[in-house]
Amino acid sequence: MKVALAYSGGLDTSVCIPLLKERYGVDEVISVVVDVGQPVEDLERANRLGEEIADHHIVIDAKEEFVEDYIFPLIKANGNYEGYVLGTAIARPLIAKKVAEVAFREKADAVAHGCTGKGNDQLRFEAVFRAMGLKVIAPMRELGLKRSEEIEYAIKKGLKINVGKDTPWSIDENLWSRSIEGGMLEDPAFIPPEEIFAWTKSPEDAPDSPLILKITFEEGVPVALDGEALRGYDLIVRLNMIAGEHGVGRTDIIEDRVLGLKARENYEHPAATVLLSAHRDLEQIVLTRNELRFKMSVDAAWSELAYQGLVLDPLYDDLLAFIDETQKRVSGDVTVKLYKGSLQVLGRYARTALYREDWVSFDTAVEIDPADAGGFSKFHGLQARLYRSSI
Ligand code: ARG
């Protein structure tokens, strides 16, 4: 039997390799690393280990696709689940698709992942794997090994994993966000130590002078920083550094997992904070009130599906079709100020803005005659008057 394994180079997915052979009778394990912008050291370690312990190792660069087909739609949809920018969530289906493609190409009998039975990631991977008609093996969930047992097993198998140096935290990182959980953080009252953060400075250590930055959007996606045109991936990498330096983009939330468990999650996502705030602001000036109200519920429905990893549900594309239509007018510039952990929008410009200075101004009178509002005013709140006169 041949299996394609979604591989990260971490402890869980590494012990999966010998476990698949010993406990599931697998003859050939193909480890598949999908690059969605995780740190280079992690990728290098994964490739080194994969080459060494798997029968066949494959690396797939999916960074461009991650940005174009997952992060850009997320920005257009103002992606947000209970305050989470959906970084881990949005990457899982892409990783699953890439692993599935390898499985088909290599004529594997099944696919495998290293997720445990308590989280969302197992659901996200498997929803895609099963929709693509693949058989799934989940050794970590099925064998229920404790972390200490895993470490013992890894040592017995001679896997060169630097467990000793491992932090107590479980970290998942890609271009869009860094998720930190586990260890002492499982006590929701425990105050996160500074050491869990890698992308953001603490506001106290951030520069004393603010940074003012202009972000340009075209049809809902960011295309330039301070007038310099950048490809999506480079723009996000750069913005993560700039905003992280100013301490922008930390979140500490209690999150409702799909299974119903409440979990304490810490996240870092400097670029996401800037881009989502700026994008929302730009929508506010170009979309109508009706569009904004309706889109808010569409965005929430999209975010819910994205969180659950249900990107193959037809509703996911249905919602995106609506969202894309609205984004045709979402082009323009937003100026933001980054200062010691805070982000403030200072100004915005859009050619297609519905804002008319001469219409709204206190000082000029054009097109509309304020006196016309007199009749409107008499009807406004009519039902409250009816109600009050009835009691
Ligand atoms: N709670 C987040 C989610 O469900 C992050 C999960 C992070 N995974 C991890 N192995 N640390 O998307």
mmCIF file of N, CA, C and O and ligand atoms in Angstrom, residues 84 86-90 92 119-121 124 170-172 179-181 255 257 263 265 267 307, ligand 1:
data_model
loop_
_atom_site.group_PDB
_atom_site.id
_atom_site.type_symbol
_atom_site.label_atom_id
_atom_site.label_comp_id
_atom_site.label_asym_id
_atom_site.label_seq_id
_atom_site.Cartn_x
_atom_site.Cartn_y
_atom_site.Cartn_z
ATOM 1 N N TYR A 84 -10.612 36.147 14.501
ATOM 2 C CA TYR A 84 -9.467 35.396 13.956
ATOM 3 C C TYR A 84 -9.369 35.650 12.454
ATOM 4 O O TYR A 84 -10.377 35.580 11.752
ATOM 5 N N LEU A 86 -8.107 33.861 10.220
ATOM 6 C CA LEU A 86 -8.293 32.620 9.461
ATOM 7 C C LEU A 86 -7.044 32.079 8.766
ATOM 8 O O LEU A 86 -7.161 31.330 7.793
ATOM 9 N N GLY A 87 -5.874 32.444 9.262
ATOM 10 C CA GLY A 87 -4.634 32.033 8.601
ATOM 11 C C GLY A 87 -4.461 30.528 8.454
ATOM 12 O O GLY A 87 -4.245 30.029 7.345
ATOM 13 N N THR A 88 -4.527 29.812 9.562
ATOM 14 C CA THR A 88 -4.374 28.355 9.490
ATOM 15 C C THR A 88 -5.527 27.758 8.679
ATOM 16 O O THR A 88 -5.319 26.923 7.803
ATOM 17 N N ALA A 89 -6.727 28.246 8.973
ATOM 18 C CA ALA A 89 -7.938 27.699 8.354
ATOM 19 C C ALA A 89 -7.883 27.754 6.828
ATOM 20 O O ALA A 89 -8.191 26.774 6.149
ATOM 21 N N ILE A 90 -7.457 28.899 6.294
ATOM 22 C CA ILE A 90 -7.534 29.097 4.847
ATOM 23 C C ILE A 90 -6.437 28.329 4.105
ATOM 24 O O ILE A 90 -6.578 28.025 2.920
ATOM 25 N N ARG A 92 -5.331 25.203 4.967
ATOM 26 C CA ARG A 92 -5.519 23.746 5.020
ATOM 27 C C ARG A 92 -6.109 23.131 3.748
ATOM 28 O O ARG A 92 -5.602 22.123 3.263
ATOM 29 N N GLY A 119 -9.015 19.117 17.201
ATOM 30 C CA GLY A 119 -8.964 20.415 16.523
ATOM 31 C C GLY A 119 -9.801 20.502 15.261
ATOM 32 O O GLY A 119 -10.568 19.585 14.913
ATOM 33 N N ASN A 120 -9.614 21.614 14.576
ATOM 34 C CA ASN A 120 -10.327 21.873 13.333
ATOM 35 C C ASN A 120 -9.609 21.307 12.116
ATOM 36 O O ASN A 120 -10.225 21.050 11.091
ATOM 37 N N ASP A 121 -8.284 21.163 12.240
ATOM 38 C CA ASP A 121 -7.502 20.848 11.056
ATOM 39 C C ASP A 121 -7.854 19.490 10.444
ATOM 40 O O ASP A 121 -7.899 19.335 9.232
ATOM 41 N N ARG A 124 -10.829 20.051 8.264
ATOM 42 C CA ARG A 124 -10.522 20.792 7.037
ATOM 43 C C ARG A 124 -9.827 19.897 6.013
ATOM 44 O O ARG A 124 -10.166 19.903 4.827
ATOM 45 N N SER A 170 2.377 24.982 20.575
ATOM 46 C CA SER A 170 2.094 24.411 19.264
ATOM 47 C C SER A 170 1.888 25.589 18.317
ATOM 48 O O SER A 170 1.015 26.424 18.525
ATOM 49 N N ILE A 171 2.732 25.634 17.302
ATOM 50 C CA ILE A 171 2.725 26.806 16.418
ATOM 51 C C ILE A 171 2.411 26.405 14.985
ATOM 52 O O ILE A 171 2.945 25.418 14.482
ATOM 53 N N ASP A 172 1.545 27.136 14.360
ATOM 54 C CA ASP A 172 1.311 26.925 12.933
ATOM 55 C C ASP A 172 1.483 28.265 12.241
ATOM 56 O O ASP A 172 0.868 29.256 12.608
ATOM 57 N N SER A 179 -0.194 31.072 14.387
ATOM 58 C CA SER A 179 -1.094 30.635 15.463
ATOM 59 C C SER A 179 -0.265 30.007 16.559
ATOM 60 O O SER A 179 0.573 29.150 16.295
ATOM 61 N N ILE A 180 -0.518 30.427 17.790
ATOM 62 C CA ILE A 180 0.242 29.888 18.917
ATOM 63 C C ILE A 180 -0.758 29.372 19.952
ATOM 64 O O ILE A 180 -1.640 30.121 20.387
ATOM 65 N N GLU A 181 -0.609 28.116 20.324
ATOM 66 C CA GLU A 181 -1.511 27.559 21.335
ATOM 67 C C GLU A 181 -0.794 26.502 22.144
ATOM 68 O O GLU A 181 0.353 26.162 21.882
ATOM 69 N N GLU A 255 -11.879 30.950 21.252
ATOM 70 C CA GLU A 255 -12.445 30.650 19.938
ATOM 71 C C GLU A 255 -13.322 29.408 20.004
ATOM 72 O O GLU A 255 -12.962 28.432 20.660
ATOM 73 N N ARG A 257 -14.320 26.255 18.459
ATOM 74 C CA ARG A 257 -13.924 25.313 17.407
ATOM 75 C C ARG A 257 -15.160 24.656 16.807
ATOM 76 O O ARG A 257 -16.221 24.631 17.422
ATOM 77 N N ALA A 263 -11.504 27.173 22.737
ATOM 78 C CA ALA A 263 -10.046 27.095 22.840
ATOM 79 C C ALA A 263 -9.481 28.495 22.998
ATOM 80 O O ALA A 263 -10.049 29.470 22.507
ATOM 81 N N GLU A 265 -6.680 30.979 21.949
ATOM 82 C CA GLU A 265 -5.772 31.078 20.807
ATOM 83 C C GLU A 265 -5.062 32.422 20.795
ATOM 84 O O GLU A 265 -5.681 33.456 21.030
ATOM 85 N N TYR A 267 -2.659 34.800 18.247
ATOM 86 C CA TYR A 267 -2.281 34.931 16.840
ATOM 87 C C TYR A 267 -1.429 36.178 16.614
ATOM 88 O O TYR A 267 -1.566 37.177 17.316
ATOM 89 N N TYR A 307 -13.628 28.988 7.932
ATOM 90 C CA TYR A 307 -13.147 28.469 9.218
ATOM 91 C C TYR A 307 -13.278 26.952 9.257
ATOM 92 O O TYR A 307 -12.411 26.243 9.756
HETATM 93 N N1 ARG B 1 -7.373 27.652 16.121
HETATM 94 C C1 ARG B 1 -6.836 27.927 14.853
HETATM 95 C C2 ARG B 1 -7.631 27.236 13.801
HETATM 96 O O1 ARG B 1 -8.375 26.357 14.103
HETATM 97 C C3 ARG B 1 -5.368 27.624 14.784
HETATM 98 C C4 ARG B 1 -4.957 26.210 14.810
HETATM 99 C C5 ARG B 1 -3.483 26.155 14.828
HETATM 100 N N2 ARG B 1 -2.952 24.832 14.696
HETATM 101 C C6 ARG B 1 -1.862 24.446 15.342
HETATM 102 N N3 ARG B 1 -1.456 23.226 15.124
HETATM 103 N N4 ARG B 1 -1.214 25.199 16.190
HETATM 104 O O2 ARG B 1 -7.541 27.594 12.664
#
